Each structure stands twice: as C-alpha cells, then as structure tokens.
Amino acid sequence: MNIDRLSLRLETVASYIIKGMRLADIGSDHAYLPCYCVRKGISPSAIAGEVADGPLKAAKHQVAAAGLAEFIDVRKGDGLEVLQPSETDCVVIAGMGGALISDILERGKDKLREVERLILQPNVGAIHVRKWLMNNGRRLSAEEILEEDGKIYEILVADFGDPLSTYGDLNAGLLLGPYLMEEKSHEFRRKWEQEVKQWENIVNGLEKAAKSDENLAKKQELLNKIVMVKEALE
C-alpha cells in the first residue's frame, strides 16, 4: 500500500468522501488516506491526527515526501482534540475497535457540530458505533462489508438526519446493520455464521458451568442474539 494505491479497505473509505470535502483522518498512521485524497483531487486539504510519536513521525515523513505539506497538516493529539471547529467537513476514524471509535466520538462531539459526514470503520464492535450515531442525531447513510487479507471489515457512513429513519427492527439493525441485512452479501453471511458458531460454543460452556444468575443471564442474551442472527440470515 502507498499513497497512489490504497488497500481495498481504505479505498472503499475514500469512495465515500464527497469531492470538495475537507478531510480529517483520526489515527492516520502513515497518512496514506489524506495523501491519496489530496493527490487525487478528492479533498482540497486534510488533517492527519495521531496520538503516538512513531506513527506521527511516519505521517509527517510521508506528507513531506509526497510534497503535500502545504495541503495536509499532521497534528499530534488524542482523538478529535486535534481539530478546531469548522475546519473540516468529513471525519474518518478507521482501523480501531467500535467501542474505542464511539469513545473518541463522544469525547470530541463538540468538534463535530459542523462536520457533515462521518466515515467510520470499526474492526470489531460496530454496534457501539451505530448506537452512538443513533443517540447523537446522525443518520446512517450507507454501509459496506468487505474482506481483505482474511479479515472482514464494516464501513459505516453517517450524515445529519433522523437517526431512526434507516432502521426497521432496531435491535437487529444496530447489531447487524440495516443496509448490510438487506444486501446479505457473502461477507455478511460469513461473518455472522462465524459469530453464531462462537456464541453456540459459549452457550455450551455455560450449560456445563455452575449455575448462577450471571451465567443464566449471559446464556439467555446469547440465545436471543443467535435467534436474531439466524432469522436475519434466512
């Protein structure tokens, strides 16, 4: 991967950035995405945020080597603290767990009041991201699921709007994704068939474990999820 040829995951993320949007990439690593978007004319400018010194140094080196320092500002900071109000139109947070992404959004939500689009790519736990969007006035506009190098990724795109407008069955939609449930792609089926197998193994273990209120509650929670996912896969 380089600034001219992104991974499938990041290329898909980039495809949802509307031409002309000023980009902020949080957790930018080598700043591949900002460099790609500026070089391709998708974004007129970009901010690459990093909290760790190693990736920060790598991002600065990449931007300088590409001759894009005039257009891409590499900043050190935790999450959205690298942003100032009104200086970006699109925020990308990719390659982290869903719980961490939702925490970053929550801690920095004052910086998002004028941000038109969020593009979020949780490696796991997308339900946390969907719940945050639903609770914070963001409408889920699109979703994609893809496989790359043996891993399955979900990409969530959110804009301003009625956060409930895209959900039918809310519980199933939050867990599985309303657009992904409708499409039922090969990757979607594979991901959730694997999840169901893991949950069934856990349920079998809980049935052999000592009876407790906690174990019974956990077992029932998993059984409910198994039923919900199997219905969605039909």
C-alpha atoms as an extended CHARMM CRD file, in Angstrom:
* protein
*
       234  EXT
         1         1  MET       CA              0.0000000000        0.0000000000        0.0000000000  PROA      1               0.0000000000
         2         2  ASN       CA              1.1240000000        3.5490000000       -0.7810000000  PROA      2               0.0000000000
         3         3  ILE       CA             -0.3980000000        6.9790000000       -1.3950000000  PROA      3               0.0000000000
         4         4  ASP       CA             -1.2480000000        6.0770000000       -5.0010000000  PROA      4               0.0000000000
         5         5  ARG       CA             -2.6130000000        2.6070000000       -4.3060000000  PROA      5               0.0000000000
         6         6  LEU       CA             -4.5540000000        2.1360000000       -1.0850000000  PROA      6               0.0000000000
         7         7  SER       CA             -5.7050000000       -1.1030000000        0.4660000000  PROA      7               0.0000000000
         8         8  LEU       CA             -9.2210000000       -2.1830000000       -0.5250000000  PROA      8               0.0000000000
         9         9  ARG       CA            -10.4110000000       -1.1460000000        2.9440000000  PROA      9               0.0000000000
        10        10  LEU       CA             -9.0730000000        2.4130000000        2.7040000000  PROA      10              0.0000000000
        11        11  GLU       CA            -10.0040000000        2.7460000000       -0.9620000000  PROA      11              0.0000000000
        12        12  THR       CA            -13.5920000000        1.9430000000       -0.0130000000  PROA      12              0.0000000000
        13        13  VAL       CA            -13.4460000000        4.5150000000        2.7890000000  PROA      13              0.0000000000
        14        14  ALA       CA            -12.1470000000        7.0990000000        0.3120000000  PROA      14              0.0000000000
        15        15  SER       CA            -15.0110000000        6.3610000000       -2.0880000000  PROA      15              0.0000000000
        16        16  TYR       CA            -17.4680000000        7.8380000000        0.4320000000  PROA      16              0.0000000000
        17        17  ILE       CA            -15.6640000000       11.1740000000        0.7520000000  PROA      17              0.0000000000
        18        18  ILE       CA            -17.6120000000       13.6750000000       -1.3210000000  PROA      18              0.0000000000
        19        19  LYS       CA            -15.4010000000       15.6280000000       -3.7170000000  PROA      19              0.0000000000
        20        20  GLY       CA            -14.5140000000       19.0030000000       -2.2170000000  PROA      20              0.0000000000
        21        21  MET       CA            -14.8240000000       17.9350000000        1.4090000000  PROA      21              0.0000000000
        22        22  ARG       CA            -12.0060000000       18.9470000000        3.7340000000  PROA      22              0.0000000000
        23        23  LEU       CA            -10.8430000000       15.7330000000        5.3830000000  PROA      23              0.0000000000
        24        24  ALA       CA             -9.7440000000       14.8570000000        8.9080000000  PROA      24              0.0000000000
        25        25  ASP       CA             -8.2760000000       11.3850000000        9.3470000000  PROA      25              0.0000000000
        26        26  ILE       CA             -8.0730000000       10.4450000000       13.0210000000  PROA      26              0.0000000000
        27        27  GLY       CA             -5.4880000000        7.7830000000       13.7470000000  PROA      27              0.0000000000
        28        28  SER       CA             -3.9390000000        8.3880000000       10.3370000000  PROA      28              0.0000000000
        29        29  ASP       CA             -0.8440000000        6.2050000000       10.8060000000  PROA      29              0.0000000000
        30        30  HSD       CA              1.2650000000        6.8470000000        7.6750000000  PROA      30              0.0000000000
        31        31  ALA       CA             -1.2070000000        9.4490000000        6.3450000000  PROA      31              0.0000000000
        32        32  TYR       CA             -1.8770000000        7.2820000000        3.2980000000  PROA      32              0.0000000000
        33        33  LEU       CA             -5.5510000000        8.2650000000        3.1510000000  PROA      33              0.0000000000
        34        34  PRO       CA             -5.0560000000       12.0710000000        3.3730000000  PROA      34              0.0000000000
        35        35  CYS       CA             -2.2220000000       11.9530000000        0.8180000000  PROA      35              0.0000000000
        36        36  TYR       CA             -4.3200000000        9.8480000000       -1.5550000000  PROA      36              0.0000000000
        37        37  CYS       CA             -7.3800000000       12.0890000000       -1.2490000000  PROA      37              0.0000000000
        38        38  VAL       CA             -5.4660000000       15.3310000000       -1.7590000000  PROA      38              0.0000000000
        39        39  ARG       CA             -3.3900000000       13.9500000000       -4.6300000000  PROA      39              0.0000000000
        40        40  LYS       CA             -6.4920000000       12.5820000000       -6.3810000000  PROA      40              0.0000000000
        41        41  GLY       CA             -8.3190000000       15.8990000000       -6.0150000000  PROA      41              0.0000000000
        42        42  ILE       CA            -10.9940000000       14.4830000000       -3.7170000000  PROA      42              0.0000000000
        43        43  SER       CA            -10.1380000000       16.8010000000       -0.8110000000  PROA      43              0.0000000000
        44        44  PRO       CA             -8.6120000000       20.2830000000       -1.1240000000  PROA      44              0.0000000000
        45        45  SER       CA             -6.9680000000       19.9170000000        2.2780000000  PROA      45              0.0000000000
        46        46  ALA       CA             -6.6380000000       17.4090000000        5.0820000000  PROA      46              0.0000000000
        47        47  ILE       CA             -5.6840000000       16.9630000000        8.7270000000  PROA      47              0.0000000000
        48        48  ALA       CA             -3.9030000000       13.7980000000        9.8300000000  PROA      48              0.0000000000
        49        49  GLY       CA             -4.2180000000       13.1880000000       13.5610000000  PROA      49              0.0000000000
        50        50  GLU       CA             -2.0270000000       10.8210000000       15.5770000000  PROA      50              0.0000000000
        51        51  VAL       CA             -1.5310000000       10.3440000000       19.2900000000  PROA      51              0.0000000000
        52        52  ALA       CA              1.6340000000        8.2020000000       19.2090000000  PROA      52              0.0000000000
        53        53  ASP       CA              5.0550000000        9.5910000000       18.2970000000  PROA      53              0.0000000000
        54        54  GLY       CA              6.0370000000        6.7620000000       15.9410000000  PROA      54              0.0000000000
        55        55  PRO       CA              3.0150000000        6.9960000000       13.6110000000  PROA      55              0.0000000000
        56        56  LEU       CA              3.1040000000       10.7940000000       13.8870000000  PROA      56              0.0000000000
        57        57  LYS       CA              6.6920000000       10.8390000000       12.6190000000  PROA      57              0.0000000000
        58        58  ALA       CA              5.8180000000        8.4050000000        9.8290000000  PROA      58              0.0000000000
        59        59  ALA       CA              2.8580000000       10.5650000000        8.7640000000  PROA      59              0.0000000000
        60        60  LYS       CA              4.9610000000       13.7360000000        8.6750000000  PROA      60              0.0000000000
        61        61  HSD       CA              7.6270000000       11.9720000000        6.6320000000  PROA      61              0.0000000000
        62        62  GLN       CA              5.0330000000       10.6480000000        4.1720000000  PROA      62              0.0000000000
        63        63  VAL       CA              3.3880000000       14.0370000000        3.6940000000  PROA      63              0.0000000000
        64        64  ALA       CA              6.7330000000       15.7770000000        3.1670000000  PROA      64              0.0000000000
        65        65  ALA       CA              7.9610000000       13.1030000000        0.7600000000  PROA      65              0.0000000000
        66        66  ALA       CA              4.7740000000       13.4940000000       -1.2790000000  PROA      66              0.0000000000
        67        67  GLY       CA              5.2400000000       17.2530000000       -1.4410000000  PROA      67              0.0000000000
        68        68  LEU       CA              1.8580000000       17.8250000000        0.1870000000  PROA      68              0.0000000000
        69        69  ALA       CA              2.8270000000       19.6790000000        3.3710000000  PROA      69              0.0000000000
        70        70  GLU       CA              1.0660000000       22.7920000000        2.0610000000  PROA      70              0.0000000000
        71        71  PHE       CA             -2.2410000000       20.9110000000        1.9650000000  PROA      71              0.0000000000
        72        72  ILE       CA             -2.0080000000       18.3320000000        4.7800000000  PROA      72              0.0000000000
        73        73  ASP       CA             -1.4710000000       19.3040000000        8.3920000000  PROA      73              0.0000000000
        74        74  VAL       CA             -0.1560000000       16.4750000000       10.5830000000  PROA      74              0.0000000000
        75        75  ARG       CA             -1.0910000000       17.0420000000       14.2060000000  PROA      75              0.0000000000
        76        76  LYS       CA             -0.4130000000       15.2440000000       17.4640000000  PROA      76              0.0000000000
        77        77  GLY       CA             -3.3360000000       14.7510000000       19.8110000000  PROA      77              0.0000000000
        78        78  ASP       CA             -5.8020000000       12.3220000000       21.3440000000  PROA      78              0.0000000000
        79        79  GLY       CA             -8.7620000000       11.7050000000       19.0550000000  PROA      79              0.0000000000
        80        80  LEU       CA            -10.7080000000       14.7490000000       17.9620000000  PROA      80              0.0000000000
        81        81  GLU       CA             -8.7250000000       17.1530000000       20.1180000000  PROA      81              0.0000000000
        82        82  VAL       CA             -6.5450000000       17.7750000000       17.0520000000  PROA      82              0.0000000000
        83        83  LEU       CA             -9.4780000000       19.5790000000       15.4040000000  PROA      83              0.0000000000
        84        84  GLN       CA            -10.8030000000       23.0950000000       15.6660000000  PROA      84              0.0000000000
        85        85  PRO       CA            -14.4810000000       23.8550000000       14.9860000000  PROA      85              0.0000000000
        86        86  SER       CA            -15.4510000000       24.4890000000       11.3530000000  PROA      86              0.0000000000
        87        87  GLU       CA            -12.1690000000       23.4080000000        9.7680000000  PROA      87              0.0000000000
        88        88  THR       CA            -13.2810000000       20.0590000000        8.3660000000  PROA      88              0.0000000000
        89        89  ASP       CA            -16.2820000000       18.6520000000        6.5260000000  PROA      89              0.0000000000
        90        90  CYS       CA            -15.5880000000       14.9290000000        6.7950000000  PROA      90              0.0000000000
        91        91  VAL       CA            -14.0660000000       12.9350000000        9.6510000000  PROA      91              0.0000000000
        92        92  VAL       CA            -12.6830000000        9.4420000000        9.1220000000  PROA      92              0.0000000000
        93        93  ILE       CA            -11.8630000000        7.1020000000       12.0080000000  PROA      93              0.0000000000
        94        94  ALA       CA            -10.7410000000        3.7340000000       10.6930000000  PROA      94              0.0000000000
        95        95  GLY       CA             -8.9750000000        0.6270000000       11.9000000000  PROA      95              0.0000000000
        96        96  MET       CA             -9.9890000000        0.6620000000       15.5770000000  PROA      96              0.0000000000
        97        97  GLY       CA            -12.4800000000       -1.1990000000       17.7240000000  PROA      97              0.0000000000
        98        98  GLY       CA            -16.0440000000        0.0490000000       17.7180000000  PROA      98              0.0000000000
        99        99  ALA       CA            -16.0030000000        0.8340000000       21.4420000000  PROA      99              0.0000000000
       100       100  LEU       CA            -12.8920000000        2.9960000000       21.0110000000  PROA      100             0.0000000000
       101       101  ILE       CA            -14.3500000000        4.7980000000       17.9880000000  PROA      101             0.0000000000
       102       102  SER       CA            -17.5570000000        5.6050000000       19.8740000000  PROA      102             0.0000000000
       103       103  ASP       CA            -15.4900000000        6.8290000000       22.8420000000  PROA      103             0.0000000000
       104       104  ILE       CA            -13.4580000000        9.1190000000       20.5560000000  PROA      104             0.0000000000
       105       105  LEU       CA            -16.6900000000       10.4900000000       19.0610000000  PROA      105             0.0000000000
       106       106  GLU       CA            -18.2560000000       11.0350000000       22.4690000000  PROA      106             0.0000000000
       107       107  ARG       CA            -15.2420000000       12.7950000000       23.9640000000  PROA      107             0.0000000000
       108       108  GLY       CA            -14.8990000000       15.0620000000       20.9470000000  PROA      108             0.0000000000
       109       109  LYS       CA            -18.5030000000       15.5570000000       19.8820000000  PROA      109             0.0000000000
       110       110  ASP       CA            -18.3110000000       19.3320000000       20.3740000000  PROA      110             0.0000000000
       111       111  LYS       CA            -15.8740000000       19.3140000000       17.4340000000  PROA      111             0.0000000000
       112       112  LEU       CA            -18.4260000000       17.5570000000       15.2120000000  PROA      112             0.0000000000
       113       113  ARG       CA            -21.2590000000       20.0900000000       15.2130000000  PROA      113             0.0000000000
       114       114  GLU       CA            -20.4630000000       21.3390000000       11.7010000000  PROA      114             0.0000000000
       115       115  VAL       CA            -18.9170000000       18.1570000000       10.3200000000  PROA      115             0.0000000000
       116       116  GLU       CA            -21.2010000000       16.9690000000        7.5180000000  PROA      116             0.0000000000
       117       117  ARG       CA            -20.0500000000       13.3790000000        7.1690000000  PROA      117             0.0000000000
       118       118  LEU       CA            -18.5530000000       10.6930000000        9.3990000000  PROA      118             0.0000000000
       119       119  ILE       CA            -16.9280000000        7.6480000000        7.8320000000  PROA      119             0.0000000000
       120       120  LEU       CA            -16.2060000000        5.0400000000       10.4880000000  PROA      120             0.0000000000
       121       121  GLN       CA            -14.5410000000        1.6780000000       10.0370000000  PROA      121             0.0000000000
       122       122  PRO       CA            -14.6300000000       -0.4160000000       13.2090000000  PROA      122             0.0000000000
       123       123  ASN       CA            -12.6110000000       -3.6280000000       13.1210000000  PROA      123             0.0000000000
       124       124  VAL       CA            -14.9930000000       -5.1500000000       15.6790000000  PROA      124             0.0000000000
       125       125  GLY       CA            -17.9970000000       -3.9920000000       17.6790000000  PROA      125             0.0000000000
       126       126  ALA       CA            -19.7960000000       -1.9390000000       15.0180000000  PROA      126             0.0000000000
       127       127  ILE       CA            -22.8920000000       -1.9960000000       17.2520000000  PROA      127             0.0000000000
       128       128  HSD       CA            -21.2000000000        0.5280000000       19.5630000000  PROA      128             0.0000000000
       129       129  VAL       CA            -20.7530000000        2.9270000000       16.6560000000  PROA      129             0.0000000000
       130       130  ARG       CA            -24.3310000000        2.5490000000       15.4310000000  PROA      130             0.0000000000
       131       131  LYS       CA            -25.6400000000        3.1960000000       18.9300000000  PROA      131             0.0000000000
       132       132  TRP       CA            -23.5510000000        6.3520000000       19.2290000000  PROA      132             0.0000000000
       133       133  LEU       CA            -24.8020000000        7.6090000000       15.8590000000  PROA      133             0.0000000000
       134       134  MET       CA            -28.4020000000        6.8810000000       16.8260000000  PROA      134             0.0000000000
       135       135  ASN       CA            -28.0250000000        8.7440000000       20.1330000000  PROA      135             0.0000000000
       136       136  ASN       CA            -26.3150000000       11.7530000000       18.5720000000  PROA      136             0.0000000000
       137       137  GLY       CA            -28.5020000000       12.8230000000       15.6860000000  PROA      137             0.0000000000
       138       138  ARG       CA            -26.6480000000       11.0750000000       12.8910000000  PROA      138             0.0000000000
       139       139  ARG       CA            -28.4290000000        9.1540000000       10.1490000000  PROA      139             0.0000000000
       140       140  LEU       CA            -26.7090000000        6.0320000000        8.8660000000  PROA      140             0.0000000000
       141       141  SER       CA            -26.4750000000        6.7780000000        5.1280000000  PROA      141             0.0000000000
       142       142  ALA       CA            -24.5530000000        3.7570000000        3.8400000000  PROA      142             0.0000000000
       143       143  GLU       CA            -22.7440000000        0.6290000000        4.9640000000  PROA      143             0.0000000000
       144       144  GLU       CA            -20.3250000000       -1.7510000000        3.3090000000  PROA      144             0.0000000000
       145       145  ILE       CA            -18.8070000000       -5.0110000000        4.4010000000  PROA      145             0.0000000000
       146       146  LEU       CA            -15.7090000000       -6.3920000000        2.7270000000  PROA      146             0.0000000000
       147       147  GLU       CA            -12.9960000000       -8.9730000000        3.1870000000  PROA      147             0.0000000000
       148       148  GLU       CA             -9.2970000000       -8.2680000000        2.8160000000  PROA      148             0.0000000000
       149       149  ASP       CA             -6.3630000000      -10.4820000000        3.8000000000  PROA      149             0.0000000000
       150       150  GLY       CA             -8.6980000000      -12.8840000000        5.5570000000  PROA      150             0.0000000000
       151       151  LYS       CA            -10.3320000000      -10.2130000000        7.7200000000  PROA      151             0.0000000000
       152       152  ILE       CA            -13.8620000000       -8.8430000000        7.3970000000  PROA      152             0.0000000000
       153       153  TYR       CA            -14.4110000000       -5.1160000000        7.8220000000  PROA      153             0.0000000000
       154       154  GLU       CA            -17.5210000000       -2.9600000000        8.1120000000  PROA      154             0.0000000000
       155       155  ILE       CA            -17.6320000000        0.6570000000        6.9310000000  PROA      155             0.0000000000
       156       156  LEU       CA            -20.3560000000        2.9710000000        8.2680000000  PROA      156             0.0000000000
       157       157  VAL       CA            -21.2050000000        6.3330000000        6.6930000000  PROA      157             0.0000000000
       158       158  ALA       CA            -23.2770000000        8.8680000000        8.6390000000  PROA      158             0.0000000000
       159       159  ASP       CA            -24.7010000000       12.3040000000        7.8630000000  PROA      159             0.0000000000
       160       160  PHE       CA            -27.0650000000       14.6670000000        9.6520000000  PROA      160             0.0000000000
       161       161  GLY       CA            -30.6630000000       13.4340000000        9.7080000000  PROA      161             0.0000000000
       162       162  ASP       CA            -33.2190000000       11.3350000000       11.5390000000  PROA      162             0.0000000000
       163       163  PRO       CA            -31.1250000000        8.6350000000       13.2230000000  PROA      163             0.0000000000
       164       164  LEU       CA            -34.0230000000        6.1660000000       13.2900000000  PROA      164             0.0000000000
       165       165  SER       CA            -35.0360000000        6.5510000000        9.6450000000  PROA      165             0.0000000000
       166       166  THR       CA            -32.9020000000        3.6920000000        8.3350000000  PROA      166             0.0000000000
       167       167  TYR       CA            -33.7700000000        1.0710000000       10.9570000000  PROA      167             0.0000000000
       168       168  GLY       CA            -36.6040000000       -1.4220000000       10.8180000000  PROA      168             0.0000000000
       169       169  ASP       CA            -36.0870000000       -3.8380000000       13.6860000000  PROA      169             0.0000000000
       170       170  LEU       CA            -33.9140000000       -1.6100000000       15.8720000000  PROA      170             0.0000000000
       171       171  ASN       CA            -32.1480000000       -4.3560000000       17.8350000000  PROA      171             0.0000000000
       172       172  ALA       CA            -31.2660000000       -6.3610000000       14.7340000000  PROA      172             0.0000000000
       173       173  GLY       CA            -30.3290000000       -3.2210000000       12.8250000000  PROA      173             0.0000000000
       174       174  LEU       CA            -27.9500000000       -1.9990000000       15.4950000000  PROA      174             0.0000000000
       175       175  LEU       CA            -26.1970000000       -5.3490000000       15.7130000000  PROA      175             0.0000000000
       176       176  LEU       CA            -26.1270000000       -6.3440000000       12.0540000000  PROA      176             0.0000000000
       177       177  GLY       CA            -26.5150000000       -3.0830000000       10.1470000000  PROA      177             0.0000000000
       178       178  PRO       CA            -29.7490000000       -2.2350000000        8.3000000000  PROA      178             0.0000000000
       179       179  TYR       CA            -28.1740000000       -1.9100000000        4.8400000000  PROA      179             0.0000000000
       180       180  LEU       CA            -25.9940000000       -4.9840000000        5.3160000000  PROA      180             0.0000000000
       181       181  MET       CA            -29.0030000000       -7.0310000000        6.4710000000  PROA      181             0.0000000000
       182       182  GLU       CA            -30.8580000000       -6.0550000000        3.3230000000  PROA      182             0.0000000000
       183       183  GLU       CA            -27.9990000000       -6.9350000000        0.9960000000  PROA      183             0.0000000000
       184       184  LYS       CA            -26.9690000000      -10.1780000000        2.7410000000  PROA      184             0.0000000000
       185       185  SER       CA            -23.6510000000      -10.3720000000        0.9140000000  PROA      185             0.0000000000
       186       186  HSD       CA            -21.3130000000      -13.3490000000        1.0550000000  PROA      186             0.0000000000
       187       187  GLU       CA            -19.0790000000      -11.4790000000        3.5200000000  PROA      187             0.0000000000
       188       188  PHE       CA            -22.0560000000      -10.6330000000        5.7170000000  PROA      188             0.0000000000
       189       189  ARG       CA            -23.1880000000      -14.2490000000        5.8510000000  PROA      189             0.0000000000
       190       190  ARG       CA            -19.6700000000      -15.4840000000        6.5540000000  PROA      190             0.0000000000
       191       191  LYS       CA            -19.1200000000      -13.0150000000        9.3860000000  PROA      191             0.0000000000
       192       192  TRP       CA            -22.3490000000      -13.8050000000       11.1890000000  PROA      192             0.0000000000
       193       193  GLU       CA            -22.2230000000      -17.5580000000       10.6460000000  PROA      193             0.0000000000
       194       194  GLN       CA            -18.8310000000      -17.4700000000       12.3800000000  PROA      194             0.0000000000
       195       195  GLU       CA            -20.2350000000      -15.3310000000       15.2040000000  PROA      195             0.0000000000
       196       196  VAL       CA            -23.1490000000      -17.7290000000       15.7370000000  PROA      196             0.0000000000
       197       197  LYS       CA            -20.7610000000      -20.6900000000       15.9910000000  PROA      197             0.0000000000
       198       198  GLN       CA            -18.7130000000      -18.8610000000       18.6320000000  PROA      198             0.0000000000
       199       199  TRP       CA            -21.8220000000      -17.9430000000       20.6020000000  PROA      199             0.0000000000
       200       200  GLU       CA            -23.1100000000      -21.5240000000       20.4600000000  PROA      200             0.0000000000
       201       201  ASN       CA            -19.7830000000      -22.7600000000       21.8410000000  PROA      201             0.0000000000
       202       202  ILE       CA            -20.0260000000      -20.2460000000       24.6810000000  PROA      202             0.0000000000
       203       203  VAL       CA            -23.6130000000      -21.3260000000       25.4160000000  PROA      203             0.0000000000
       204       204  ASN       CA            -22.4680000000      -24.9680000000       25.5740000000  PROA      204             0.0000000000
       205       205  GLY       CA            -19.7700000000      -23.9620000000       28.0370000000  PROA      205             0.0000000000
       206       206  LEU       CA            -22.2450000000      -22.0230000000       30.1770000000  PROA      206             0.0000000000
       207       207  GLU       CA            -24.5620000000      -25.0370000000       30.3050000000  PROA      207             0.0000000000
       208       208  LYS       CA            -21.7450000000      -27.0390000000       31.8630000000  PROA      208             0.0000000000
       209       209  ALA       CA            -20.7020000000      -24.2590000000       34.2270000000  PROA      209             0.0000000000
       210       210  ALA       CA            -22.0050000000      -23.6660000000       37.7340000000  PROA      210             0.0000000000
       211       211  LYS       CA            -25.4960000000      -22.1750000000       37.7600000000  PROA      211             0.0000000000
       212       212  SER       CA            -25.5570000000      -18.5110000000       38.6840000000  PROA      212             0.0000000000
       213       213  ASP       CA            -27.7360000000      -15.5380000000       37.8500000000  PROA      213             0.0000000000
       214       214  GLU       CA            -24.8840000000      -14.0520000000       35.8570000000  PROA      214             0.0000000000
       215       215  ASN       CA            -24.3450000000      -17.1970000000       33.7780000000  PROA      215             0.0000000000
       216       216  LEU       CA            -28.0690000000      -17.6430000000       33.1630000000  PROA      216             0.0000000000
       217       217  ALA       CA            -28.4050000000      -14.0370000000       32.0280000000  PROA      217             0.0000000000
       218       218  LYS       CA            -25.3990000000      -14.3520000000       29.7290000000  PROA      218             0.0000000000
       219       219  LYS       CA            -26.7430000000      -17.5690000000       28.2610000000  PROA      219             0.0000000000
       220       220  GLN       CA            -30.1460000000      -16.0170000000       27.5710000000  PROA      220             0.0000000000
       221       221  GLU       CA            -28.5530000000      -12.9510000000       25.9890000000  PROA      221             0.0000000000
       222       222  LEU       CA            -26.5390000000      -15.1340000000       23.6250000000  PROA      222             0.0000000000
       223       223  LEU       CA            -29.5260000000      -17.3300000000       22.7690000000  PROA      223             0.0000000000
       224       224  ASN       CA            -31.5340000000      -14.2290000000       21.8640000000  PROA      224             0.0000000000
       225       225  LYS       CA            -28.7280000000      -12.9940000000       19.6170000000  PROA      225             0.0000000000
       226       226  ILE       CA            -28.3900000000      -16.4030000000       17.9630000000  PROA      226             0.0000000000
       227       227  VAL       CA            -32.0890000000      -16.4410000000       17.1120000000  PROA      227             0.0000000000
       228       228  MET       CA            -31.9630000000      -12.8550000000       15.8200000000  PROA      228             0.0000000000
       229       229  VAL       CA            -28.9720000000      -13.5110000000       13.5690000000  PROA      229             0.0000000000
       230       230  LYS       CA            -30.3120000000      -16.8020000000       12.2180000000  PROA      230             0.0000000000
       231       231  GLU       CA            -33.5800000000      -15.0810000000       11.3100000000  PROA      231             0.0000000000
       232       232  ALA       CA            -31.6440000000      -12.3580000000        9.5180000000  PROA      232             0.0000000000
       233       233  LEU       CA            -29.6530000000      -14.9200000000        7.5400000000  PROA      233             0.0000000000
       234       234  GLU       CA            -32.7300000000      -16.7690000000        6.2860000000  PROA      234             0.0000000000
